[in-house]
Amino acid sequence: MTVNAVLDEPEEPSGSTSARQRDAERVVGIIRDSFSKIEPQADALANKFYALLFAIAPDTRAMFPANMEVQRSRLLRALVHFVQMVDRPHELTPFLRQLGRDHRKFGVVTKHYESVGTALLGALRHYAGDDWTDEVERAWADAFAIMAGAMQEGSAADDGPAWWEAEVLHHERLDWDTALIRVKPDQEMPYYTGQYVSVESPQRPRLWRYLSPANAPRKDGTLDFHVRAVDGGWVSRSLVSQTRSGDVWKIGSPLGNLWANPAAERDLLLVGGGSGIAPLLGVIDELAGRDTRPYVTMFFGGRAVDDLYYLGELRTLAEQHSWLTVVPVTEDGSAEGGEQGQLADVVTGHGVWRDHDVLVSGSPGMIRSTVSRMLVTGTTFDQISYDSFTTD
Ligand SMILES: Cc1cc2nc3c(=O)[nH]c(=O)nc-3n(C[C@H](O)[C@H](O)[C@H](O)COP(=O)(O)OP(=O)(O)OC[C@H]3O[C@@H](n4cnc5c(N)ncnc54)[C@H](O)[C@@H]3O)c2cc1C
Ligand code: HEM
């Protein structure tokens, strides 16, 4: 899961809501209500937040890009987003622990959490005016403290490197807007197949972006990334067109938990869109290295066949491995031997996938539509796993 949670996930299965849960829901209600009144002034709020933060803790300025416009207040948006999810601790806490571990790459230490909390409350108070009551302040402060606590725990529990330096060994265009970039970290970087990492390139200092390794962990430690240049994107275009062998990237701690059940006792359904297939390729790579593995069906979707940048390679893999079936899906029906329609419709058109574990990877919109359709048509939530893959 990332900043953009794509679905409202089910609450406690028992149906009996505990007092703690009710309290958390009340706090979230107060936070949402107060934020809805401030939201129209989001830009001014962001300016105030960063001005306060850099005044309280000047050493944090160097953690952020020189030009703050290009990030469009990522940190503030993340704070507001997560604070409103504080009633979903089972989902949020493991992710926040990973995020805290990852934040070590910025040089974030305990005192900075206090500064960020003070700046957040100060900015909110400024724009809430008379709506800023003691109760509202307590709700925001408590929720922030829970999040900051989980992040600090995650950070303290890890004594591995705060980041890895990784040399670019190879850069190759897979199609006109997608590149394969192979890097080798300077020391072992443990990660699970399906996880993602944030990277910083020398061409775009302090603009970190998430990328998913397209391979299972290798003995030589190398990682392959598939990067697609996004229209108007600051980093992806530069990674695709300016990366050179010998460049040294920084890589943060791995995050996410897309493949929660790598034992793979049940057959697997993989649903991927665009360069969102990278972690799914990692899964196929890992299974190919095992002595036994389940049957795997992969749906690879895009608007037209030109979007299916890796279809040739996937077809070759399917020819090599009898346990792998690859189904190209395009909206215009342009993929030979494929199916036509939206991924969500085509996948659910094949039934309920009752005996499968399902991994979904792509843009937030694609994940939302696929997972919702699957739930409506009878696949259960515990079968499905996804990390939101966003260009925002
Ligand atoms: C878990 C995860 C895994 C990922 N894995 C991969 C991967 O393996 N490969 C890959 O290629 N990508 C991956 N991504 C996406 C990647 O992290 C970047 O988000 C993507 O490359 C775009 O970054 P950018 O800097 O080029 O675009 P940004 O500059 O961040 O812009 C993103 C979009 O916002 C638009 N935009 C920019 N400024 C504004 C503005 N002021 N107002 C409105 N819109 C604006 C841009 O036009 C663009 O469309 C992943 C993302 C996540 C969350
Ligand atoms: C509860 C506390 C916090 C939460 C939930 C949080 C969450 C996040 C998230 C989700 C991102 C976006 C990652 C991305 O680029 O996609 C982010 C970025 C960032 N955070 Fe945090 N963070 C917290 C505290 C802090 C603190 C204490 C600092 C130190 C000052 C910090 C510094 C940063 C920086 C420098 C970035 C990159 C911002 C940018 O690129 O503009 N964060 N944070």
GROMACS .gro file of C-alpha atoms and ligand atoms in nm:
model
  488
    1MET     CA    1   0.000   0.000   0.000
    2THR     CA    2   0.123   0.351  -0.068
    3VAL     CA    3   0.010   0.707  -0.025
    4ASN     CA    4  -0.292   0.647  -0.242
    5ALA     CA    5  -0.493   0.377  -0.072
    6VAL     CA    6  -0.706   0.254  -0.357
    7LEU     CA    7  -0.994   0.090  -0.178
    8ASP     CA    8  -1.172   0.116   0.149
    9GLU     CA    9  -1.086  -0.216   0.297
   10PRO     CA   10  -1.320  -0.415   0.521
   11GLU     CA   11  -1.308  -0.357   0.894
   12GLU     CA   12  -1.281  -0.619   1.168
   13PRO     CA   13  -1.433  -0.943   1.042
   14SER     CA   14  -1.628  -1.017   1.360
   15GLY     CA   15  -1.870  -0.728   1.305
   16SER     CA   16  -1.841  -0.634   1.673
   17THR     CA   17  -1.681  -0.292   1.695
   18SER     CA   18  -1.455  -0.246   1.996
   19ALA     CA   19  -1.453   0.069   2.209
   20ARG     CA   20  -1.107   0.148   2.078
   21GLN     CA   21  -1.225   0.117   1.719
   22ARG     CA   22  -1.525   0.341   1.790
   23ASP     CA   23  -1.294   0.600   1.944
   24ALA     CA   24  -1.063   0.584   1.641
   25GLU     CA   25  -1.361   0.632   1.410
   26ARG     CA   26  -1.476   0.933   1.612
   27VAL     CA   27  -1.127   1.087   1.589
   28VAL     CA   28  -1.119   1.028   1.213
   29GLY     CA   29  -1.463   1.188   1.182
   30ILE     CA   30  -1.341   1.502   1.359
   31ILE     CA   31  -1.027   1.513   1.144
   32ARG     CA   32  -1.214   1.467   0.816
   33ASP     CA   33  -1.473   1.725   0.909
   34SER     CA   34  -1.215   1.986   1.006
   35PHE     CA   35  -0.999   1.916   0.700
   36SER     CA   36  -1.291   1.944   0.457
   37LYS     CA   37  -1.323   2.309   0.560
   38ILE     CA   38  -0.950   2.379   0.515
   39GLU     CA   39  -0.903   2.180   0.194
   40PRO     CA   40  -1.005   2.461  -0.046
   41GLN     CA   41  -0.697   2.646   0.083
   42ALA     CA   42  -0.465   2.346   0.038
   43ASP     CA   43  -0.192   2.540  -0.147
   44ALA     CA   44  -0.175   2.810   0.117
   45LEU     CA   45  -0.179   2.543   0.388
   46ALA     CA   46   0.118   2.371   0.223
   47ASN     CA   47   0.314   2.696   0.202
   48LYS     CA   48   0.246   2.766   0.568
   49PHE     CA   49   0.341   2.412   0.670
   50TYR     CA   50   0.678   2.421   0.493
   51ALA     CA   51   0.751   2.777   0.611
   52LEU     CA   52   0.686   2.672   0.971
   53LEU     CA   53   0.885   2.351   0.936
   54PHE     CA   54   1.190   2.524   0.788
   55ALA     CA   55   1.172   2.794   1.056
   56ILE     CA   56   1.144   2.544   1.343
   57ALA     CA   57   1.397   2.296   1.203
   58PRO     CA   58   1.617   2.466   0.942
   59ASP     CA   59   1.823   2.149   0.899
   60THR     CA   60   1.522   1.979   0.732
   61ARG     CA   61   1.533   2.220   0.432
   62ALA     CA   62   1.821   2.030   0.273
   63MET     CA   63   1.615   1.707   0.276
   64PHE     CA   64   1.369   1.853   0.026
   65PRO     CA   65   1.424   1.942  -0.341
   66ALA     CA   66   1.562   2.288  -0.417
   67ASN     CA   67   1.242   2.366  -0.610
   68MET     CA   68   0.948   2.275  -0.386
   69GLU     CA   69   0.697   2.327  -0.669
   70VAL     CA   70   0.797   2.007  -0.846
   71GLN     CA   71   0.694   1.788  -0.554
   72ARG     CA   72   0.354   1.946  -0.501
   73SER     CA   73   0.370   1.902  -0.122
   74ARG     CA   74   0.415   1.526  -0.114
   75LEU     CA   75   0.490   1.517   0.257
   76LEU     CA   76   0.194   1.732   0.358
   77ARG     CA   77  -0.045   1.537   0.134
   78ALA     CA   78   0.087   1.213   0.282
   79LEU     CA   79   0.042   1.339   0.637
   80VAL     CA   80  -0.316   1.446   0.579
   81HIS     CA   81  -0.393   1.124   0.396
   82PHE     CA   82  -0.256   0.893   0.663
   83VAL     CA   83  -0.400   1.086   0.955
   84GLN     CA   84  -0.742   1.014   0.806
   85MET     CA   85  -0.668   0.641   0.807
   86VAL     CA   86  -0.582   0.615   1.173
   87ASP     CA   87  -0.893   0.402   1.231
   88ARG     CA   88  -0.734   0.129   1.016
   89PRO     CA   89  -0.431   0.039   1.230
   90HIS     CA   90  -0.395  -0.323   1.109
   91GLU     CA   91  -0.336  -0.203   0.758
   92LEU     CA   92  -0.151   0.116   0.840
   93THR     CA   93   0.099   0.017   1.109
   94PRO     CA   94   0.307  -0.237   0.913
   95PHE     CA   95   0.328   0.008   0.625
   96LEU     CA   96   0.424   0.301   0.850
   97ARG     CA   97   0.701   0.092   1.004
   98GLN     CA   98   0.841   0.030   0.656
   99LEU     CA   99   0.801   0.399   0.570
  100GLY     CA  100   0.989   0.503   0.885
  101ARG     CA  101   1.270   0.268   0.795
  102ASP     CA  102   1.273   0.415   0.444
  103HIS     CA  103   1.271   0.774   0.577
  104ARG     CA  104   1.623   0.717   0.717
  105LYS     CA  105   1.746   0.787   0.363
  106PHE     CA  106   1.644   1.156   0.408
  107GLY     CA  107   1.842   1.177   0.734
  108VAL     CA  108   1.520   1.192   0.940
  109VAL     CA  109   1.575   1.139   1.315
  110THR     CA  110   1.341   1.146   1.616
  111LYS     CA  111   1.348   1.525   1.676
  112HIS     CA  112   1.225   1.587   1.320
  113TYR     CA  113   0.895   1.409   1.391
  114GLU     CA  114   0.822   1.659   1.664
  115SER     CA  115   0.906   1.949   1.430
  116VAL     CA  116   0.682   1.810   1.155
  117GLY     CA  117   0.397   1.760   1.404
  118THR     CA  118   0.432   2.117   1.534
  119ALA     CA  119   0.439   2.258   1.179
  120LEU     CA  120   0.136   2.052   1.079
  121LEU     CA  121  -0.074   2.162   1.375
  122GLY     CA  122   0.045   2.522   1.339
  123ALA     CA  123  -0.053   2.538   0.971
  124LEU     CA  124  -0.391   2.373   1.033
  125ARG     CA  125  -0.465   2.602   1.327
  126HIS     CA  126  -0.382   2.907   1.114
  127TYR     CA  127  -0.631   2.816   0.840
  128ALA     CA  128  -0.904   2.658   1.054
  129GLY     CA  129  -0.969   2.985   1.238
  130ASP     CA  130  -1.256   2.955   1.488
  131ASP     CA  131  -1.316   2.591   1.389
  132TRP     CA  132  -0.990   2.497   1.565
  133THR     CA  133  -1.124   2.377   1.901
  134ASP     CA  134  -0.935   2.184   2.170
  135GLU     CA  135  -1.113   1.869   2.056
  136VAL     CA  136  -1.001   1.917   1.694
  137GLU     CA  137  -0.643   1.987   1.799
  138ARG     CA  138  -0.637   1.676   2.021
  139ALA     CA  139  -0.772   1.459   1.739
  140TRP     CA  140  -0.499   1.571   1.495
  141ALA     CA  141  -0.225   1.556   1.758
  142ASP     CA  142  -0.321   1.205   1.872
  143ALA     CA  143  -0.347   1.071   1.519
  144PHE     CA  144  -0.013   1.224   1.420
  145ALA     CA  145   0.151   1.082   1.733
  146ILE     CA  146   0.030   0.731   1.645
  147MET     CA  147   0.172   0.757   1.294
  148ALA     CA  148   0.498   0.914   1.399
  149GLY     CA  149   0.535   0.649   1.671
  150ALA     CA  150   0.496   0.363   1.423
  151MET     CA  151   0.744   0.524   1.184
  152GLN     CA  152   1.002   0.579   1.458
  153GLU     CA  153   0.963   0.220   1.578
  154GLY     CA  154   1.026   0.097   1.225
  155SER     CA  155   1.329   0.321   1.193
  156ALA     CA  156   1.476   0.217   1.529
  157ALA     CA  157   1.423  -0.154   1.461
  158ASP     CA  158   1.649  -0.151   1.156
  159ASP     CA  159   2.025  -0.141   1.182
  160GLY     CA  160   2.087  -0.196   0.811
  161PRO     CA  161   2.202   0.085   0.579
  162ALA     CA  162   1.980   0.395   0.553
  163TRP     CA  163   2.032   0.370   0.176
  164TRP     CA  164   2.237   0.178  -0.076
  165GLU     CA  165   2.453   0.320  -0.353
  166ALA     CA  166   2.394   0.134  -0.676
  167GLU     CA  167   2.588   0.164  -0.999
  168VAL     CA  168   2.402   0.155  -1.329
  169LEU     CA  169   2.542  -0.136  -1.528
  170HIS     CA  170   2.308  -0.134  -1.824
  171HIS     CA  171   2.044   0.087  -1.986
  172GLU     CA  172   1.834  -0.024  -2.280
  173ARG     CA  173   1.512   0.098  -2.445
  174LEU     CA  174   1.237  -0.163  -2.437
  175ASP     CA  175   1.018   0.061  -2.650
  176TRP     CA  176   0.999   0.431  -2.731
  177ASP     CA  177   0.905   0.540  -2.376
  178THR     CA  178   1.022   0.251  -2.156
  179ALA     CA  179   1.376   0.159  -2.051
  180LEU     CA  180   1.526  -0.136  -1.871
  181ILE     CA  181   1.788  -0.017  -1.623
  182ARG     CA  182   2.009  -0.267  -1.440
  183VAL     CA  183   2.186  -0.154  -1.123
  184LYS     CA  184   2.415  -0.322  -0.873
  185PRO     CA  185   2.400  -0.208  -0.508
  186ASP     CA  186   2.734  -0.162  -0.333
  187GLN     CA  187   2.637  -0.414  -0.065
  188GLU     CA  188   2.371  -0.678  -0.018
  189MET     CA  189   2.021  -0.528  -0.029
  190PRO     CA  190   1.772  -0.782   0.105
  191TYR     CA  191   1.422  -0.757  -0.042
  192TYR     CA  192   1.128  -0.984  -0.108
  193THR     CA  193   1.003  -1.048  -0.459
  194GLY     CA  194   0.718  -0.805  -0.530
  195GLN     CA  195   0.849  -0.526  -0.305
  196TYR     CA  196   0.946  -0.181  -0.434
  197VAL     CA  197   1.216   0.072  -0.347
  198SER     CA  198   1.259   0.445  -0.384
  199VAL     CA  199   1.549   0.566  -0.595
  200GLU     CA  200   1.732   0.894  -0.649
  201SER     CA  201   1.938   0.951  -0.963
  202PRO     CA  202   2.229   1.195  -1.001
  203GLN     CA  203   2.032   1.380  -1.272
  204ARG     CA  204   1.742   1.453  -1.033
  205PRO     CA  205   1.885   1.513  -0.685
  206ARG     CA  206   1.640   1.482  -0.394
  207LEU     CA  207   1.354   1.374  -0.623
  208TRP     CA  208   1.301   1.020  -0.498
  209ARG     CA  209   1.062   0.794  -0.690
  210TYR     CA  210   0.938   0.441  -0.628
  211LEU     CA  211   1.039   0.166  -0.869
  212SER     CA  212   0.972  -0.209  -0.853
  213PRO     CA  213   1.248  -0.458  -0.932
  214ALA     CA  214   1.135  -0.676  -1.223
  215ASN     CA  215   1.339  -0.972  -1.097
  216ALA     CA  216   1.357  -1.199  -0.795
  217PRO     CA  217   1.663  -1.142  -0.570
  218ARG     CA  218   1.977  -1.262  -0.750
  219LYS     CA  219   2.303  -1.400  -0.620
  220ASP     CA  220   2.497  -1.110  -0.775
  221GLY     CA  221   2.255  -0.859  -0.616
  222THR     CA  222   2.166  -0.684  -0.943
  223LEU     CA  223   1.822  -0.531  -0.988
  224ASP     CA  224   1.637  -0.468  -1.316
  225PHE     CA  225   1.394  -0.179  -1.330
  226HIS     CA  226   1.147  -0.107  -1.608
  227VAL     CA  227   1.091   0.267  -1.619
  228ARG     CA  228   0.820   0.425  -1.828
  229ALA     CA  229   0.849   0.797  -1.912
  230VAL     CA  230   0.535   0.972  -1.793
  231ASP     CA  231   0.410   1.282  -1.979
  232GLY     CA  232   0.520   1.589  -1.788
  233GLY     CA  233   0.703   1.374  -1.532
  234TRP     CA  234   1.015   1.521  -1.371
  235VAL     CA  235   1.201   1.202  -1.297
  236SER     CA  236   1.077   0.922  -1.522
  237ARG     CA  237   1.162   1.106  -1.847
  238SER     CA  238   1.510   1.175  -1.720
  239LEU     CA  239   1.563   0.814  -1.608
  240VAL     CA  240   1.457   0.685  -1.948
  241SER     CA  241   1.652   0.932  -2.161
  242GLN     CA  242   1.950   1.048  -1.955
  243THR     CA  243   2.062   0.745  -1.754
  244ARG     CA  244   2.414   0.626  -1.840
  245SER     CA  245   2.619   0.323  -1.737
  246GLY     CA  246   2.837   0.424  -1.443
  247ASP     CA  247   2.574   0.657  -1.291
  248VAL     CA  248   2.538   0.598  -0.918
  249TRP     CA  249   2.185   0.589  -0.778
  250LYS     CA  250   2.075   0.593  -0.417
  251ILE     CA  251   1.818   0.329  -0.321
  252GLY     CA  252   1.605   0.334  -0.005
  253SER     CA  253   1.480   0.041   0.206
  254PRO     CA  254   1.238  -0.197   0.034
  255LEU     CA  255   0.868  -0.144   0.097
  256GLY     CA  256   0.539  -0.319   0.030
  257ASN     CA  257   0.406  -0.667   0.061
  258LEU     CA  258   0.250  -0.753  -0.273
  259TRP     CA  259   0.332  -1.123  -0.260
  260ALA     CA  260   0.219  -1.198   0.092
  261ASN     CA  261   0.210  -1.574   0.031
  262PRO     CA  262   0.529  -1.668  -0.154
  263ALA     CA  263   0.474  -2.031  -0.055
  264ALA     CA  264   0.244  -2.028  -0.360
  265GLU     CA  265   0.040  -2.331  -0.259
  266ARG     CA  266  -0.252  -2.224  -0.474
  267ASP     CA  267  -0.252  -2.135  -0.841
  268LEU     CA  268  -0.175  -1.774  -0.913
  269LEU     CA  269  -0.360  -1.513  -1.111
  270LEU     CA  270  -0.146  -1.212  -1.205
  271VAL     CA  271  -0.318  -0.900  -1.338
  272GLY     CA  272  -0.090  -0.621  -1.460
  273GLY     CA  273  -0.117  -0.298  -1.655
  274GLY     CA  274   0.167  -0.102  -1.820
  275SER     CA  275   0.502  -0.101  -1.640
  276GLY     CA  276   0.299  -0.213  -1.337
  277ILE     CA  277   0.389  -0.564  -1.447
  278ALA     CA  278   0.744  -0.524  -1.308
  279PRO     CA  279   0.678  -0.690  -0.969
  280LEU     CA  280   0.474  -0.962  -1.142
  281LEU     CA  281   0.776  -1.037  -1.362
  282GLY     CA  282   0.971  -1.076  -1.038
  283VAL     CA  283   0.717  -1.334  -0.922
  284ILE     CA  284   0.747  -1.530  -1.250
  285ASP     CA  285   1.126  -1.508  -1.224
  286GLU     CA  286   1.121  -1.649  -0.872
  287LEU     CA  287   0.882  -1.933  -0.960
  288ALA     CA  288   1.095  -2.026  -1.264
  289GLY     CA  289   1.383  -2.090  -1.023
  290ARG     CA  290   1.182  -2.331  -0.806
  291ASP     CA  291   1.156  -2.709  -0.848
  292THR     CA  292   0.779  -2.707  -0.817
  293ARG     CA  293   0.536  -2.426  -0.862
  294PRO     CA  294   0.163  -2.364  -0.917
  295TYR     CA  295  -0.003  -2.279  -1.248
  296VAL     CA  296   0.018  -1.910  -1.325
  297THR     CA  297  -0.221  -1.715  -1.546
  298MET     CA  298  -0.117  -1.362  -1.630
  299PHE     CA  299  -0.340  -1.096  -1.786
  300PHE     CA  300  -0.135  -0.808  -1.927
  301GLY     CA  301  -0.349  -0.509  -2.021
  302GLY     CA  302  -0.322  -0.176  -2.202
  303ARG     CA  303  -0.516   0.047  -2.436
  304ALA     CA  304  -0.350  -0.090  -2.749
  305VAL     CA  305  -0.086  -0.349  -2.830
  306ASP     CA  306   0.180  -0.075  -2.830
  307ASP     CA  307   0.123  -0.036  -2.454
  308LEU     CA  308   0.212  -0.402  -2.397
  309TYR     CA  309   0.582  -0.323  -2.412
  310TYR     CA  310   0.695  -0.660  -2.278
  311LEU     CA  311   0.452  -0.889  -2.457
  312GLY     CA  312   0.714  -1.049  -2.683
  313GLU     CA  313   0.931  -1.148  -2.385
  314LEU     CA  314   0.628  -1.274  -2.193
  315ARG     CA  315   0.518  -1.488  -2.486
  316THR     CA  316   0.866  -1.640  -2.500
  317LEU     CA  317   0.849  -1.716  -2.127
  318ALA     CA  318   0.508  -1.881  -2.173
  319GLU     CA  319   0.653  -2.099  -2.450
  320GLN     CA  320   0.938  -2.204  -2.222
  321HIS     CA  321   0.724  -2.275  -1.915
  322SER     CA  322   0.417  -2.499  -1.940
  323TRP     CA  323   0.295  -2.365  -1.603
  324LEU     CA  324   0.263  -2.009  -1.739
  325THR     CA  325  -0.022  -1.872  -1.954
  326VAL     CA  326  -0.010  -1.512  -2.074
  327VAL     CA  327  -0.324  -1.337  -2.198
  328PRO     CA  328  -0.280  -0.994  -2.360
  329VAL     CA  329  -0.579  -0.766  -2.315
  330THR     CA  330  -0.632  -0.446  -2.513
  331GLU     CA  331  -0.922  -0.205  -2.525
  332ASP     CA  332  -0.903  -0.186  -2.906
  333GLY     CA  333  -0.846  -0.557  -2.964
  334SER     CA  334  -0.512  -0.494  -3.134
  335ALA     CA  335  -0.313  -0.773  -2.962
  336GLU     CA  336  -0.305  -1.080  -3.184
  337GLY     CA  337  -0.441  -1.385  -3.003
  338GLY     CA  338  -0.547  -1.164  -2.712
  339GLU     CA  339  -0.876  -1.050  -2.568
  340GLN     CA  340  -1.056  -0.720  -2.611
  341GLY     CA  341  -1.196  -0.504  -2.333
  342GLN     CA  342  -1.108  -0.352  -1.997
  343LEU     CA  343  -0.881  -0.569  -1.784
  344ALA     CA  344  -1.139  -0.586  -1.506
  345ASP     CA  345  -1.411  -0.710  -1.741
  346VAL     CA  346  -1.193  -0.963  -1.918
  347VAL     CA  347  -1.049  -1.109  -1.597
  348THR     CA  348  -1.387  -1.144  -1.428
  349GLY     CA  349  -1.535  -1.276  -1.753
  350HIS     CA  350  -1.323  -1.586  -1.689
  351GLY     CA  351  -1.501  -1.663  -1.362
  352VAL     CA  352  -1.443  -1.619  -0.991
  353TRP     CA  353  -1.086  -1.756  -0.968
  354ARG     CA  354  -1.195  -1.923  -0.647
  355ASP     CA  355  -0.888  -2.142  -0.605
  356HIS     CA  356  -0.634  -1.874  -0.688
  357ASP     CA  357  -0.424  -1.618  -0.509
  358VAL     CA  358  -0.456  -1.295  -0.705
  359LEU     CA  359  -0.186  -1.029  -0.742
  360VAL     CA  360  -0.287  -0.701  -0.906
  361SER     CA  361  -0.035  -0.436  -1.012
  362GLY     CA  362  -0.078  -0.119  -1.217
  363SER     CA  363  -0.206   0.237  -1.188
  364PRO     CA  364  -0.438   0.320  -0.894
  365GLY     CA  365  -0.734   0.340  -1.134
  366MET     CA  366  -0.659   0.002  -1.285
  367ILE     CA  367  -0.619  -0.157  -0.941
  368ARG     CA  368  -0.938   0.003  -0.813
  369SER     CA  369  -1.148  -0.115  -1.105
  370THR     CA  370  -0.999  -0.465  -1.115
  371VAL     CA  371  -1.023  -0.532  -0.742
  372SER     CA  372  -1.374  -0.387  -0.712
  373ARG     CA  373  -1.501  -0.593  -1.004
  374MET     CA  374  -1.342  -0.908  -0.868
  375LEU     CA  375  -1.501  -0.855  -0.527
  376VAL     CA  376  -1.842  -0.791  -0.681
  377THR     CA  377  -1.816  -1.105  -0.892
  378GLY     CA  378  -1.731  -1.329  -0.596
  379THR     CA  379  -1.353  -1.335  -0.547
  380THR     CA  380  -1.288  -1.282  -0.176
  381PHE     CA  381  -1.077  -1.001  -0.033
  382ASP     CA  382  -0.828  -1.233   0.134
  383GLN     CA  383  -0.743  -1.385  -0.205
  384ILE     CA  384  -0.636  -1.050  -0.350
  385SER     CA  385  -0.315  -0.859  -0.293
  386TYR     CA  386  -0.201  -0.526  -0.442
  387ASP     CA  387   0.025  -0.225  -0.388
  388SER     CA  388  -0.103   0.095  -0.540
  389PHE     CA  389   0.120   0.185  -0.833
  390THR     CA  390   0.078   0.553  -0.892
  391THR     CA  391   0.241   0.819  -1.102
  392ASP     CA  392   0.140   1.088  -0.857
  393LIG     C1  393   0.464   0.128  -0.544
  393LIG     C2  394   0.507   0.196  -0.671
  393LIG     C3  395   0.589   0.130  -0.760
  393LIG     C4  396   0.627   0.191  -0.879
  393LIG     N1  397   0.707   0.122  -0.967
  393LIG     C5  398   0.737   0.179  -1.087
  393LIG     C6  399   0.816   0.107  -1.184
  393LIG     O1  400   0.863  -0.006  -1.161
  393LIG     N2  401   0.840   0.167  -1.303
  393LIG     C7  402   0.792   0.294  -1.333
  393LIG     O2  403   0.818   0.342  -1.443
  393LIG     N3  404   0.721   0.364  -1.242
  393LIG     C8  405   0.692   0.311  -1.121
  393LIG     N4  406   0.617   0.383  -1.030
  393LIG     C9  407   0.580   0.523  -1.062
  393LIG    C10  408   0.699   0.617  -1.028
  393LIG     O3  409   0.727   0.610  -0.890
  393LIG    C11  410   0.671   0.764  -1.060
  393LIG     O4  411   0.555   0.806  -0.994
  393LIG    C12  412   0.656   0.788  -1.207
  393LIG     O5  413   0.775   0.746  -1.271
  393LIG    C13  414   0.630   0.937  -1.237
  393LIG     O6  415   0.732   1.015  -1.179
  393LIG     P1  416   0.775   1.151  -1.247
  393LIG     O7  417   0.869   1.221  -1.157
  393LIG     O8  418   0.820   1.129  -1.386
  393LIG     O9  419   0.639   1.230  -1.254
  393LIG     P2  420   0.594   1.350  -1.159
  393LIG    O10  421   0.678   1.471  -1.190
  393LIG    O11  422   0.589   1.305  -1.019
  393LIG    O12  423   0.450   1.373  -1.216
  393LIG    C14  424   0.353   1.266  -1.214
  393LIG    C15  425   0.235   1.309  -1.299
  393LIG    O13  426   0.177   1.423  -1.245
  393LIG    C16  427   0.166   1.521  -1.344
  393LIG     N5  428   0.199   1.650  -1.284
  393LIG    C17  429   0.322   1.700  -1.262
  393LIG     N6  430   0.314   1.821  -1.206
  393LIG    C18  431   0.181   1.848  -1.192
  393LIG    C19  432   0.107   1.957  -1.138
  393LIG     N7  433   0.166   2.066  -1.087
  393LIG     N8  434  -0.030   1.946  -1.136
  393LIG    C20  435  -0.091   1.838  -1.186
  393LIG     N9  436  -0.025   1.732  -1.238
  393LIG    C21  437   0.108   1.738  -1.242
  393LIG    C22  438   0.265   1.488  -1.451
  393LIG    O14  439   0.220   1.533  -1.576
  393LIG    C23  440   0.269   1.341  -1.442
  393LIG    O15  441   0.167   1.286  -1.522
  393LIG    C24  442   0.582   0.323  -0.910
  393LIG    C25  443   0.502   0.391  -0.818
  393LIG    C26  444   0.464   0.329  -0.700
  393LIG    C27  445   0.376   0.404  -0.604
  394HEM     C1  446   0.399   1.064   1.057
  394HEM     C2  447   0.497   1.119   0.995
  394HEM     C3  448   0.528   1.108   0.847
  394HEM     C4  449   0.460   1.047   0.745
  394HEM     C5  450   0.329   0.969   0.752
  394HEM     C6  451   0.536   1.067   0.625
  394HEM     C7  452   0.502   1.017   0.500
  394HEM     C8  453   0.566   1.048   0.383
  394HEM     C9  454   0.530   0.998   0.254
  394HEM    C10  455   0.422   0.895   0.227
  394HEM    C11  456   0.609   1.058   0.165
  394HEM    C12  457   0.601   1.045   0.014
  394HEM    C13  458   0.686   0.942  -0.042
  394HEM    C14  459   0.680   0.960  -0.189
  394HEM     O1  460   0.758   1.039  -0.240
  394HEM     O2  461   0.594   0.899  -0.252
  394HEM    C15  462   0.700   1.142   0.235
  394HEM    C16  463   0.798   1.216   0.178
  394HEM    C17  464   0.892   1.287   0.250
  394HEM     N1  465   0.902   1.297   0.387
  394HEM    FE1  466   0.783   1.210   0.519
  394HEM     N2  467   0.648   1.140   0.655
  394HEM    C18  468   0.647   1.168   0.789
  394HEM    C19  469   0.742   1.235   0.861
  394HEM    C20  470   0.851   1.298   0.804
  394HEM    C21  471   0.948   1.371   0.880
  394HEM    C22  472   0.952   1.385   1.032
  394HEM    C23  473   1.037   1.422   0.790
  394HEM    C24  474   1.156   1.509   0.821
  394HEM    C25  475   1.152   1.636   0.799
  394HEM    C26  476   0.994   1.380   0.658
  394HEM    C27  477   1.056   1.413   0.540
  394HEM    C28  478   1.010   1.375   0.416
  394HEM    C29  479   1.074   1.418   0.292
  394HEM    C30  480   1.200   1.504   0.281
  394HEM    C31  481   1.000   1.363   0.189
  394HEM    C32  482   1.022   1.380   0.040
  394HEM    C33  483   0.932   1.496   0.013
  394HEM    C34  484   0.940   1.549  -0.115
  394HEM     O3  485   0.998   1.485  -0.200
  394HEM     O4  486   0.884   1.660  -0.128
  394HEM     N3  487   0.880   1.304   0.672
  394HEM     N4  488   0.671   1.134   0.369
   0.00000   0.00000   0.00000
